[in-house]
PDB file of N, CA, C and O in Angstrom:
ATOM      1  N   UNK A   1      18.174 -53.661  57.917  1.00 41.00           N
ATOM      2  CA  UNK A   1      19.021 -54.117  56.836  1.00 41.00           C
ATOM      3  C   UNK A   1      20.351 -54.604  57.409  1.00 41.00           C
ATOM      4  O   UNK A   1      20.851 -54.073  58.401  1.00 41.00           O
ATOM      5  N   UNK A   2      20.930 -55.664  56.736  1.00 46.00           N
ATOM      6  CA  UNK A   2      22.091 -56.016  57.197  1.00 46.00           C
ATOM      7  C   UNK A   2      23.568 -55.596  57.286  1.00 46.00           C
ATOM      8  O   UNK A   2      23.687 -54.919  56.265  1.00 46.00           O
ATOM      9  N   UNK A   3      24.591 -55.595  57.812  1.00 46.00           N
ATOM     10  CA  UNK A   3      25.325 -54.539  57.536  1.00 46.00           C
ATOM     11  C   UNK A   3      26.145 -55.685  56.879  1.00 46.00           C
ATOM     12  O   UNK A   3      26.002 -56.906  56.932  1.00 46.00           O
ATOM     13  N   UNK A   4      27.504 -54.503  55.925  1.00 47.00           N
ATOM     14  CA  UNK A   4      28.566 -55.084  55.083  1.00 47.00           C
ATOM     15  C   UNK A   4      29.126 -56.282  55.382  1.00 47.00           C
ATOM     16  O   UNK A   4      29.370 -57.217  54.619  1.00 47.00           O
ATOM     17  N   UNK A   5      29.369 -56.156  56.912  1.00 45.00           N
ATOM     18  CA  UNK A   5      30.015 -57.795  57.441  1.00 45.00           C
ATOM     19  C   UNK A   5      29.511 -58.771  57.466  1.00 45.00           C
ATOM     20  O   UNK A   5      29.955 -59.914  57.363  1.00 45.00           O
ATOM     21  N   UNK A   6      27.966 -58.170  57.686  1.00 50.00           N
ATOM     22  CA  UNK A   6      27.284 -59.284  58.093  1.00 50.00           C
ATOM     23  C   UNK A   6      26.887 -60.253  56.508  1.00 50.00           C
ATOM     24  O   UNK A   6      26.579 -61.444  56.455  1.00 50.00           O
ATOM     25  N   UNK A   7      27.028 -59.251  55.311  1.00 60.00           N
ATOM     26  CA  UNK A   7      26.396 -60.083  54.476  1.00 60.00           C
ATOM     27  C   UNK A   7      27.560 -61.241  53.434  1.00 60.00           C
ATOM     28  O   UNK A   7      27.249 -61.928  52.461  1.00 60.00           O
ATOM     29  N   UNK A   8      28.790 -61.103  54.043  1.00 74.00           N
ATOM     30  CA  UNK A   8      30.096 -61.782  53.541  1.00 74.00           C
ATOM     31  C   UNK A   8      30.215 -62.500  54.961  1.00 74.00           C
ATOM     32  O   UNK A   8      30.886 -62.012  55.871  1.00 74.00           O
ATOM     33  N   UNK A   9      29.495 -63.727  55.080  1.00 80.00           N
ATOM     34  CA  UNK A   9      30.037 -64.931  55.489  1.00 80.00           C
ATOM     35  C   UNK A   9      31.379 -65.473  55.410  1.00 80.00           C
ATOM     36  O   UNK A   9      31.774 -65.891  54.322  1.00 80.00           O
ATOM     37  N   UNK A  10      32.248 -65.523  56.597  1.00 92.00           N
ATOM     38  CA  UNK A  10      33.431 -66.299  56.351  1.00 92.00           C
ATOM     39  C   UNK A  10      32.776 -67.564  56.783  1.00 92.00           C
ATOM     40  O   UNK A  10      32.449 -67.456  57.965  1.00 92.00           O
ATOM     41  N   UNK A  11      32.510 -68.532  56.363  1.00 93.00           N
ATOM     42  CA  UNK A  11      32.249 -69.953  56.394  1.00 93.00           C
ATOM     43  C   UNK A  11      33.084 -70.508  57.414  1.00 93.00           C
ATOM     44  O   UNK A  11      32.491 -71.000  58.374  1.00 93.00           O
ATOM     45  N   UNK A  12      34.750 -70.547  57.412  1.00 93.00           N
ATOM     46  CA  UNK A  12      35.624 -71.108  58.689  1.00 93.00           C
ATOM     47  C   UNK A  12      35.292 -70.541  59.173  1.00 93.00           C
ATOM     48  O   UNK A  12      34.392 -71.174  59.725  1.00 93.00           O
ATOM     49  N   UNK A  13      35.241 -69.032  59.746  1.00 95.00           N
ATOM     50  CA  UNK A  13      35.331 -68.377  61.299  1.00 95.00           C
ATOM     51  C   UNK A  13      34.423 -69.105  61.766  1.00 95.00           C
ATOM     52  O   UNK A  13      34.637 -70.027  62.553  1.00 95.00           O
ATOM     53  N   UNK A  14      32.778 -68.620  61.128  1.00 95.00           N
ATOM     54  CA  UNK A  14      31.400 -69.583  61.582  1.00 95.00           C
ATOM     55  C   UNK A  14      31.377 -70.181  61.741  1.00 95.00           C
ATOM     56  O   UNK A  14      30.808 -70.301  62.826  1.00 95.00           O
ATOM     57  N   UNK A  15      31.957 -71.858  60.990  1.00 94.00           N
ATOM     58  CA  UNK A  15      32.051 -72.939  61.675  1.00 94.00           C
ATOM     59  C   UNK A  15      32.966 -73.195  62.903  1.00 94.00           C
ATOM     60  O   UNK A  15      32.585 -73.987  63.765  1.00 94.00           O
ATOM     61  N   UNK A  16      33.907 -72.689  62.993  1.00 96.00           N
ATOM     62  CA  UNK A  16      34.880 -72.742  64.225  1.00 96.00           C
ATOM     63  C   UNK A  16      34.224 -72.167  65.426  1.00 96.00           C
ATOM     64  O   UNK A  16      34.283 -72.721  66.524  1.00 96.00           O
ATOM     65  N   UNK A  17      33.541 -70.945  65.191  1.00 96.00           N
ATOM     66  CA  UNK A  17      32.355 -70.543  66.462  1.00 96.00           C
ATOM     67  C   UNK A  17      31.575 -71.553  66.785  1.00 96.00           C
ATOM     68  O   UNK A  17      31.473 -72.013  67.922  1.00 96.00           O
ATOM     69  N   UNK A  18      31.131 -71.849  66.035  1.00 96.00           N
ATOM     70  CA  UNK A  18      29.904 -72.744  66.061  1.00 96.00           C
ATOM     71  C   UNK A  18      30.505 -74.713  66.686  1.00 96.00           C
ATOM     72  O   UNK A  18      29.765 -75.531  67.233  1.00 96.00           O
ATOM     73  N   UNK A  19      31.497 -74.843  66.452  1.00 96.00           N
ATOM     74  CA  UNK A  19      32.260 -75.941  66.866  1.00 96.00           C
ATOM     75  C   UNK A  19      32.467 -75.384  68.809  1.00 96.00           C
ATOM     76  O   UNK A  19      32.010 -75.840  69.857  1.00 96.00           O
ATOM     77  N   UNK A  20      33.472 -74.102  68.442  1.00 96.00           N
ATOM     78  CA  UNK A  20      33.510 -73.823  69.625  1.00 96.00           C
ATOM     79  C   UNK A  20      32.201 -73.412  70.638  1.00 96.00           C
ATOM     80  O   UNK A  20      32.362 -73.525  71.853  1.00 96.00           O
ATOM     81  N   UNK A  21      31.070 -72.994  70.166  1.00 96.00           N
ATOM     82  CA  UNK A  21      29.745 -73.302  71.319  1.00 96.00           C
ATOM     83  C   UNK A  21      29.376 -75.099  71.489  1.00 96.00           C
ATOM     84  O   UNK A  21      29.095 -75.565  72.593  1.00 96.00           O
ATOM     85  N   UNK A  22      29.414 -75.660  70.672  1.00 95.00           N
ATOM     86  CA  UNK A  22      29.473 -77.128  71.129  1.00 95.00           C
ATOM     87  C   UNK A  22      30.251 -77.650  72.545  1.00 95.00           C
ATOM     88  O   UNK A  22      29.910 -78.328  73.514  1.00 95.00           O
ATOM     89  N   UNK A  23      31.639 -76.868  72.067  1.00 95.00           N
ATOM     90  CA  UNK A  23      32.731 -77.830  73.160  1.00 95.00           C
ATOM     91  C   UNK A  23      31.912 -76.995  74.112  1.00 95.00           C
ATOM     92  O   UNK A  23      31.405 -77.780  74.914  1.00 95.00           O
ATOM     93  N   UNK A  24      31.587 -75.862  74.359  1.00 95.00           N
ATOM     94  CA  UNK A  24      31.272 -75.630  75.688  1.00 95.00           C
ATOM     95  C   UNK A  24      29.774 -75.932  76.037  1.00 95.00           C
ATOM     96  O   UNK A  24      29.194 -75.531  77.046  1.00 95.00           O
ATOM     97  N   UNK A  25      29.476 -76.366  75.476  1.00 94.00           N
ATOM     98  CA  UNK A  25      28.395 -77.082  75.850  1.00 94.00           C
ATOM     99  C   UNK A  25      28.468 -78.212  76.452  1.00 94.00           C
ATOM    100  O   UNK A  25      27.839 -78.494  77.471  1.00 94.00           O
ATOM    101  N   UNK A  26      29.439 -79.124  75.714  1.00 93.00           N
ATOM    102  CA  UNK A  26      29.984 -80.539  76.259  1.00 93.00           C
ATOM    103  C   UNK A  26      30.744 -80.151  78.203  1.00 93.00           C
ATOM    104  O   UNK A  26      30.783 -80.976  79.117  1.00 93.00           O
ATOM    105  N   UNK A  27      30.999 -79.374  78.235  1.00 89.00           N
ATOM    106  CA  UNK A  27      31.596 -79.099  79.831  1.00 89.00           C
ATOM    107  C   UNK A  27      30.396 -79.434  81.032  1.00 89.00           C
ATOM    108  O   UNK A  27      29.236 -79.025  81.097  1.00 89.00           O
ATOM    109  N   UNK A  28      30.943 -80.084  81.687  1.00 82.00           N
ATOM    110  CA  UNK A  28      30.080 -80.573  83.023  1.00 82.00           C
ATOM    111  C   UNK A  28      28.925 -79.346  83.314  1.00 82.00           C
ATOM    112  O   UNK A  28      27.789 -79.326  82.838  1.00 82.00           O
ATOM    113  N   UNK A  29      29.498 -78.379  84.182  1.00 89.00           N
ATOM    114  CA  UNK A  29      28.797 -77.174  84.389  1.00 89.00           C
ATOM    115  C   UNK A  29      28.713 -76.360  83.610  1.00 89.00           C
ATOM    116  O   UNK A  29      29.716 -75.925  83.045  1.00 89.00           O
ATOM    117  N   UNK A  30      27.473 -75.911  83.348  1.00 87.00           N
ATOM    118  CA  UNK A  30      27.602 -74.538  82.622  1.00 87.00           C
ATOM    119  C   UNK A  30      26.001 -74.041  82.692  1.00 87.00           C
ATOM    120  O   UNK A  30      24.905 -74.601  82.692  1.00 87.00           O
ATOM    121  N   UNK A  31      26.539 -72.564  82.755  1.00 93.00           N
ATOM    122  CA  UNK A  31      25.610 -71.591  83.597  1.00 93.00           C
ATOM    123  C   UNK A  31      24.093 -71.267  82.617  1.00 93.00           C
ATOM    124  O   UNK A  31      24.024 -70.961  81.427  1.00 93.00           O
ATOM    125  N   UNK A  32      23.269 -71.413  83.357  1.00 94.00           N
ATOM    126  CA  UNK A  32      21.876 -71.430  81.947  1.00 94.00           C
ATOM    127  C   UNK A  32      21.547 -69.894  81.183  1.00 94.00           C
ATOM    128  O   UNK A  32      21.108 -69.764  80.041  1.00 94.00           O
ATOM    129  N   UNK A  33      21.823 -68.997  81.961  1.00 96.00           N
ATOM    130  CA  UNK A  33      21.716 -67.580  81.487  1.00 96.00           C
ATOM    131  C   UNK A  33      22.702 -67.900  79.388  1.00 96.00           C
ATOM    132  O   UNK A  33      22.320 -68.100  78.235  1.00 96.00           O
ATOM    133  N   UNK A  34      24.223 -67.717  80.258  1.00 95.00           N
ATOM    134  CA  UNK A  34      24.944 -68.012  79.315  1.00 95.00           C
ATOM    135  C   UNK A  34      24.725 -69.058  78.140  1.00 95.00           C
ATOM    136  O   UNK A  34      25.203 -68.972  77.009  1.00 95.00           O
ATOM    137  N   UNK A  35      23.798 -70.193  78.699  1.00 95.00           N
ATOM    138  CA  UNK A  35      23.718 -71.324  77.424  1.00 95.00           C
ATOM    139  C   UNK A  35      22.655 -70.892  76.890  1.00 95.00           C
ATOM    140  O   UNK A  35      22.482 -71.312  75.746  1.00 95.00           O
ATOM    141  N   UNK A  36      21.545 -69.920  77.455  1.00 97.00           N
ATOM    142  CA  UNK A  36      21.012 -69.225  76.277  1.00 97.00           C
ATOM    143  C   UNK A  36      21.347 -68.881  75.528  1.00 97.00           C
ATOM    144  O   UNK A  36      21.261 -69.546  74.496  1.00 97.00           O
ATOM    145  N   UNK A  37      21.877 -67.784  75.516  1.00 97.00           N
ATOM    146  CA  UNK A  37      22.824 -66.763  74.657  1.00 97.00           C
ATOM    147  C   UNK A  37      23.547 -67.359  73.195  1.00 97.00           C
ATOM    148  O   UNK A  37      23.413 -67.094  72.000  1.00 97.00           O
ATOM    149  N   UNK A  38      24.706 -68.679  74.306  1.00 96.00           N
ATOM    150  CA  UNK A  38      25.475 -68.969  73.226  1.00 96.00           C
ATOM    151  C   UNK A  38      24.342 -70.087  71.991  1.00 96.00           C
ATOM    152  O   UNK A  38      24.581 -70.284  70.800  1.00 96.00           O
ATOM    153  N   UNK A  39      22.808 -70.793  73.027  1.00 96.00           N
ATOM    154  CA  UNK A  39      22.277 -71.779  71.836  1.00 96.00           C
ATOM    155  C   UNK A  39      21.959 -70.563  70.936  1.00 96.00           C
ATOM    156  O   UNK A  39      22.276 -70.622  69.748  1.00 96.00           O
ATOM    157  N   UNK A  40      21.486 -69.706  71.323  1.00 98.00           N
ATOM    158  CA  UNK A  40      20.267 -68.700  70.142  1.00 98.00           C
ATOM    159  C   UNK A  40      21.758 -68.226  69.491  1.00 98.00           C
ATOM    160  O   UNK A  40      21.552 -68.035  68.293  1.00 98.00           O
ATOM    161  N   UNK A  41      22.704 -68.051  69.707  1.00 97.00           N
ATOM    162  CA  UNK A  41      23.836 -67.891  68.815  1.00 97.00           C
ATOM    163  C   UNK A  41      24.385 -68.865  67.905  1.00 97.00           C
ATOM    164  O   UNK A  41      24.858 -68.536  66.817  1.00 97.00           O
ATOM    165  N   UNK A  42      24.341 -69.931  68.277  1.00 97.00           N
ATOM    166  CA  UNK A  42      25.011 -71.523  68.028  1.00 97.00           C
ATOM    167  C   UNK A  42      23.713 -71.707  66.573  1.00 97.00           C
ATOM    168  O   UNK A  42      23.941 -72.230  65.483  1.00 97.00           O
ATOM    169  N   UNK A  43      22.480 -71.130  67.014  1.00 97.00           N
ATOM    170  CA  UNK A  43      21.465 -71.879  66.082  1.00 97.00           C
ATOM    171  C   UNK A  43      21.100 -70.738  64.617  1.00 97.00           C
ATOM    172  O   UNK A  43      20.532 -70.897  63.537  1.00 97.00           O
ATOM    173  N   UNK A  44      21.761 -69.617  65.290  1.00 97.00           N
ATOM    174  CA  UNK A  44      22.174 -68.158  64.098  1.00 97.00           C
ATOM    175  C   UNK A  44      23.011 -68.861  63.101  1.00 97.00           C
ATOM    176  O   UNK A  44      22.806 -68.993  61.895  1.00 97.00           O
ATOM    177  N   UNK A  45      24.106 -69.336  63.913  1.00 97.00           N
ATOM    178  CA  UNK A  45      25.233 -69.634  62.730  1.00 97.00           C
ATOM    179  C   UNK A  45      24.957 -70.756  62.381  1.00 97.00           C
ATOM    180  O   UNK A  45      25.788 -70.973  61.499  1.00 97.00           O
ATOM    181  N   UNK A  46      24.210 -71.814  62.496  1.00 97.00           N
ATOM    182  CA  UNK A  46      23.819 -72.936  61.527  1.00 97.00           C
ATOM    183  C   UNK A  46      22.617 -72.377  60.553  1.00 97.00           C
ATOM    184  O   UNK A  46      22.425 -73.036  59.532  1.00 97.00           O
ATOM    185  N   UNK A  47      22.031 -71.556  60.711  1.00 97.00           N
ATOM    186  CA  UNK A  47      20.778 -71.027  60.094  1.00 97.00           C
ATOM    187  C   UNK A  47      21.802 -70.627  58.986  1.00 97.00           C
ATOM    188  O   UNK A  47      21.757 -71.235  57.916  1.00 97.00           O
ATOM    189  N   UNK A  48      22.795 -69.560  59.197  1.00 95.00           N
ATOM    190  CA  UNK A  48      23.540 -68.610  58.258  1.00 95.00           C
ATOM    191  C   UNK A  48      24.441 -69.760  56.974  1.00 95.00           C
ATOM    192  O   UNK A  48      24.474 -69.856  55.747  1.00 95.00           O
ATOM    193  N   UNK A  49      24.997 -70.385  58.022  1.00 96.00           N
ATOM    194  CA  UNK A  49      26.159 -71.621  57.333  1.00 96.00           C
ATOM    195  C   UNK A  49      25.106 -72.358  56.412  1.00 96.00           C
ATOM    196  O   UNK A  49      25.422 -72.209  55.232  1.00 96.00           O
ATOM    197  N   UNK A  50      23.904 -73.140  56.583  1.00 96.00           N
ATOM    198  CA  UNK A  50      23.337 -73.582  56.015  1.00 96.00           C
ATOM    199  C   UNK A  50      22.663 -72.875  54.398  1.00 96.00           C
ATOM    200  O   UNK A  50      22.705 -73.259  53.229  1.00 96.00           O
ATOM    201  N   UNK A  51      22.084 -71.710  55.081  1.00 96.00           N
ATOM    202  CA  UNK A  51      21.753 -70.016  53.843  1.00 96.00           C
ATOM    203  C   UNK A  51      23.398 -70.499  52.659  1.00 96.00           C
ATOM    204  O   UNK A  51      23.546 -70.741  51.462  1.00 96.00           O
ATOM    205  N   UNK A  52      24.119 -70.444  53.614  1.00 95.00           N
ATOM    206  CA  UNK A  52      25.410 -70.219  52.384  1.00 95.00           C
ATOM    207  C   UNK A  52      25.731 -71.662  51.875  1.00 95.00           C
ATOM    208  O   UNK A  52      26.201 -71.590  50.740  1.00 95.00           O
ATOM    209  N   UNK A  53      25.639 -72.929  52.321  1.00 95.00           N
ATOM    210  CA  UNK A  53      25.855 -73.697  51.604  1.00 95.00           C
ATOM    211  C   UNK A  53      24.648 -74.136  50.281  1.00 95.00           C
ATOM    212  O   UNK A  53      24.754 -75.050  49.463  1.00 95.00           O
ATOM    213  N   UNK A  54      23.510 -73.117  50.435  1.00 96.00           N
ATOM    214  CA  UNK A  54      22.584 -73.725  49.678  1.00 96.00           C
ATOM    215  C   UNK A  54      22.755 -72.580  48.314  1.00 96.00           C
ATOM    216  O   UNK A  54      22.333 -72.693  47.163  1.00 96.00           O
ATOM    217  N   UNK A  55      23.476 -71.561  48.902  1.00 95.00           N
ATOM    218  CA  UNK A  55      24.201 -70.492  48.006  1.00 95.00           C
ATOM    219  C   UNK A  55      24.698 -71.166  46.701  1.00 95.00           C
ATOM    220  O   UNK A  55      24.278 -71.140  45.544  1.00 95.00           O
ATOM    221  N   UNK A  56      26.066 -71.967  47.491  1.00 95.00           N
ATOM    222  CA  UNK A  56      26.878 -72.696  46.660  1.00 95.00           C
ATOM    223  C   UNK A  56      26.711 -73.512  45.952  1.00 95.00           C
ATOM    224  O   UNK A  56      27.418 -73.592  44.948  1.00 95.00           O
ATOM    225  N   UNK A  57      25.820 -74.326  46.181  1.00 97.00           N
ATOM    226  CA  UNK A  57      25.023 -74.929  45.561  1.00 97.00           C
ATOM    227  C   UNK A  57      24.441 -74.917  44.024  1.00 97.00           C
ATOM    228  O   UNK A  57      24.439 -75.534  42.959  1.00 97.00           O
ATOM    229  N   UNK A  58      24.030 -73.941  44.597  1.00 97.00           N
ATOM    230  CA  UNK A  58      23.303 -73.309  43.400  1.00 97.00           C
ATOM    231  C   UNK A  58      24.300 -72.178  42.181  1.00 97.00           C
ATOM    232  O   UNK A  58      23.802 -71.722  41.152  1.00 97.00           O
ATOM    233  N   UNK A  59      25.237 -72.013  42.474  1.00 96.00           N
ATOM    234  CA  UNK A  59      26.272 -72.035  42.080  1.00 96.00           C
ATOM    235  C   UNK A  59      26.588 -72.603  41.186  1.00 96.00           C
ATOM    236  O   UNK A  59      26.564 -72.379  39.976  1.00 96.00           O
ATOM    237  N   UNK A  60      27.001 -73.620  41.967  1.00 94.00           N
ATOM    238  CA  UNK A  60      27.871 -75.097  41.374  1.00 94.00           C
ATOM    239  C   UNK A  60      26.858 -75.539  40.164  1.00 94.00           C
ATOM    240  O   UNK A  60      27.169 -75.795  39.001  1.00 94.00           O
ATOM    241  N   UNK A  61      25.476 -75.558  40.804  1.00 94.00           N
ATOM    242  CA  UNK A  61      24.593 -75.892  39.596  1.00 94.00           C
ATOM    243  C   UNK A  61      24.684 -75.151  38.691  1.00 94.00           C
ATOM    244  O   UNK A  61      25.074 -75.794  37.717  1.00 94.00           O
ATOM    245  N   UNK A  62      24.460 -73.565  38.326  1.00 94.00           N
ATOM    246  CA  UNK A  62      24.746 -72.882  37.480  1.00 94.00           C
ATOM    247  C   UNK A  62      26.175 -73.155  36.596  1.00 94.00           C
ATOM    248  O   UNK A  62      26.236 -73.002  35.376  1.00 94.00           O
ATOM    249  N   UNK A  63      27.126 -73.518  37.310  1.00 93.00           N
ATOM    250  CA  UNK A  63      28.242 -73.675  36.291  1.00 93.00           C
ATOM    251  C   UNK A  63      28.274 -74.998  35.445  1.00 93.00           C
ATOM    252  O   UNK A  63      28.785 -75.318  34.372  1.00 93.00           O
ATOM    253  N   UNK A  64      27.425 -75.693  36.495  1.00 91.00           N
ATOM    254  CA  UNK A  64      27.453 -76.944  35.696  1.00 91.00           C
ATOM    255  C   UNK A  64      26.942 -76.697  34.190  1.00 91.00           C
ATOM    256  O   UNK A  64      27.448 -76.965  33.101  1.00 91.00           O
ATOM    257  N   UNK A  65      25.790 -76.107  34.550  1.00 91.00           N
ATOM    258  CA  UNK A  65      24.752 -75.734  33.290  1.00 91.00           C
ATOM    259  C   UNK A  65      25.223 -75.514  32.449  1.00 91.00           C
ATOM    260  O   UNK A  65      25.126 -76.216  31.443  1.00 91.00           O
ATOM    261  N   UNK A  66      26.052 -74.255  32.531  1.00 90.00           N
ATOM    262  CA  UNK A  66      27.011 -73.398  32.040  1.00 90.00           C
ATOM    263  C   UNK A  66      28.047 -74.034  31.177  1.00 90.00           C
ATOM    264  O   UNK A  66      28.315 -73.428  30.140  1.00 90.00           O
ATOM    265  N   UNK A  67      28.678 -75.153  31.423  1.00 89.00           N
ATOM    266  CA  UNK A  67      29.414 -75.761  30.889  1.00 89.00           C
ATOM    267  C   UNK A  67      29.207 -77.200  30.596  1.00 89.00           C
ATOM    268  O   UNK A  67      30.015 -78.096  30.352  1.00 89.00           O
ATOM    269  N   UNK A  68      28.344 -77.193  30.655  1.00 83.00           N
ATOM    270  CA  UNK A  68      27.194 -79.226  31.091  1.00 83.00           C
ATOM    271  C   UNK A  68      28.202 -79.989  29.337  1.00 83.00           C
ATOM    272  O   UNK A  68      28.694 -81.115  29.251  1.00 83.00           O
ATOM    273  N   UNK A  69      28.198 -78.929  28.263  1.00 79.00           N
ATOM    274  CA  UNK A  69      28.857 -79.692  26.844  1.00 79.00           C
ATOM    275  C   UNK A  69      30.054 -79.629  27.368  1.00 79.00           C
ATOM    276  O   UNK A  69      30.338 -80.710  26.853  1.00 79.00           O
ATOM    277  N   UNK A  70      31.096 -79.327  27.968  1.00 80.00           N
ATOM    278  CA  UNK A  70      32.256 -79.724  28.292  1.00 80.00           C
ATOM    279  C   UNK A  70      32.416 -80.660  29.323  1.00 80.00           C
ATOM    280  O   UNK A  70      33.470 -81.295  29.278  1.00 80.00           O
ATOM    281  N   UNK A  71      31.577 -80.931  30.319  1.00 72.00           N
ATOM    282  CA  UNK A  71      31.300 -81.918  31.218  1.00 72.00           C
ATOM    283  C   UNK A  71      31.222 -83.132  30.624  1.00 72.00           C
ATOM    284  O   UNK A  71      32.008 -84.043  30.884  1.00 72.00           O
ATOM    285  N   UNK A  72      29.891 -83.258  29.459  1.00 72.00           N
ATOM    286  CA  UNK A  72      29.685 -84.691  29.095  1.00 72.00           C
ATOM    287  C   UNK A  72      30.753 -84.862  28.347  1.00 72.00           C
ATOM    288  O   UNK A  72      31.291 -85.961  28.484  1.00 72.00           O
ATOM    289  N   UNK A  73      31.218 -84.158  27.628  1.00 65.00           N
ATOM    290  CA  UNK A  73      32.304 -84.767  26.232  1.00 65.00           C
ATOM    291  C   UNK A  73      33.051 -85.493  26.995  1.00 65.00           C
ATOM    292  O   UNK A  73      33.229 -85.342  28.204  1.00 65.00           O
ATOM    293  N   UNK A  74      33.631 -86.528  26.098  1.00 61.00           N
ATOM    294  CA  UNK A  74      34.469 -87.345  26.321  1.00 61.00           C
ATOM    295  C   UNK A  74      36.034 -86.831  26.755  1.00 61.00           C
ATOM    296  O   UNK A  74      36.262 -85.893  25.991  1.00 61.00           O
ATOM    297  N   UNK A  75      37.011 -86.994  27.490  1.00 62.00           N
ATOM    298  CA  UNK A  75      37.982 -86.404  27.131  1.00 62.00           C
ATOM    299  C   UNK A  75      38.931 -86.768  26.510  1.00 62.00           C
ATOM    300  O   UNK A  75      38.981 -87.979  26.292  1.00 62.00           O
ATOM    301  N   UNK A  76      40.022 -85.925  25.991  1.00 61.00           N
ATOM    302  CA  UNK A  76      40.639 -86.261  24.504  1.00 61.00           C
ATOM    303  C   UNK A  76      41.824 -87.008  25.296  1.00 61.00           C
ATOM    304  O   UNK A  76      42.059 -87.260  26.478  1.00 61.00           O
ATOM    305  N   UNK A  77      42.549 -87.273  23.872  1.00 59.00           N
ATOM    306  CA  UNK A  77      43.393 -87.847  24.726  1.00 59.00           C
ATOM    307  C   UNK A  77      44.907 -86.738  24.379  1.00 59.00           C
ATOM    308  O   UNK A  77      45.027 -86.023  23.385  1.00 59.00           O
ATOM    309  N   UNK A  78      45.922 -86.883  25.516  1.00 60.00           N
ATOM    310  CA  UNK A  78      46.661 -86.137  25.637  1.00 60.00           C
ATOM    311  C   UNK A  78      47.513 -84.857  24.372  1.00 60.00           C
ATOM    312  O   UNK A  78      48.112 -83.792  24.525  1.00 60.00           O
ATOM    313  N   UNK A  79      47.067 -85.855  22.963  1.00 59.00           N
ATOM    314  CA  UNK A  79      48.018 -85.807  21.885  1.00 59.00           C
ATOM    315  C   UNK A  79      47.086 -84.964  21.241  1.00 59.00           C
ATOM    316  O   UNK A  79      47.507 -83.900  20.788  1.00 59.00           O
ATOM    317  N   UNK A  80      45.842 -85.268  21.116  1.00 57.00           N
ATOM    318  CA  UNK A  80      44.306 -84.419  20.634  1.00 57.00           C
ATOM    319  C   UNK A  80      44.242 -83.161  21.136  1.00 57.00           C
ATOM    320  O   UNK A  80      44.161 -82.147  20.442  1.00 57.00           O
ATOM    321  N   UNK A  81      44.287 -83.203  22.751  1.00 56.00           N
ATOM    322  CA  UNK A  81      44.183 -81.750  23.183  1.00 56.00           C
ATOM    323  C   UNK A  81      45.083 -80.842  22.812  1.00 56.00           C
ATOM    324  O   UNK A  81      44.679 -79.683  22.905  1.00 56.00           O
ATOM    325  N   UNK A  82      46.318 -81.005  22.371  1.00 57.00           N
ATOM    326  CA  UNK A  82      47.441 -79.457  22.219  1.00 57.00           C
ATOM    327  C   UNK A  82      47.895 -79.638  20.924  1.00 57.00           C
ATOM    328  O   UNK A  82      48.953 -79.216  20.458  1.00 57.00           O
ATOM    329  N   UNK A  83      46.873 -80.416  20.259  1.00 52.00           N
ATOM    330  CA  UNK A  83      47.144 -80.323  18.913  1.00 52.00           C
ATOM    331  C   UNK A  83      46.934 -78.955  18.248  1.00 52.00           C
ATOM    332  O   UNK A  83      47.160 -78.812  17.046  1.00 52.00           O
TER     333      UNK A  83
END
């Protein structure tokens, strides 16, 4: 089972890890032990980042739903609304 941290994604930290295994990838040398490690890490946090953007998603869809008659209506005009 996963633990507390693990199941609250910070989205920046992850992507900034995940940026930062790139740049070091981009470096001339680099040692193959280590570029294991960091791909099977590098390919965790796109697996995870991806899990959470499809989260949001679905989300976003739900609120839409949620509010879809305030979406389509037209909007009023300034004098209508605080009437």
């Amino acid at each position: 089972m996963a633990s507390k941290t693990e199941k609250k994604l910070n989205v920046q930290q992850a992507f900034e890890e995940l940026e930062a295994i790139t740049s070091w990838f981009e470096k001339e040398e680099i040692d193959l032990e280590e570029g294991l490690v960091k791909f099977e890490r590098g390919l965790e946090l796109a697996r995870k980042l991806k899990a959470r953007l499809g989260e949001v998603e679905n989300r976003v869809s739900a609120i839409k739903a949620k509010f879809g008659d305030l979406m389509e209506a037209e909007p009023a005009s300034e004098e209508e609304s605080f009437s």
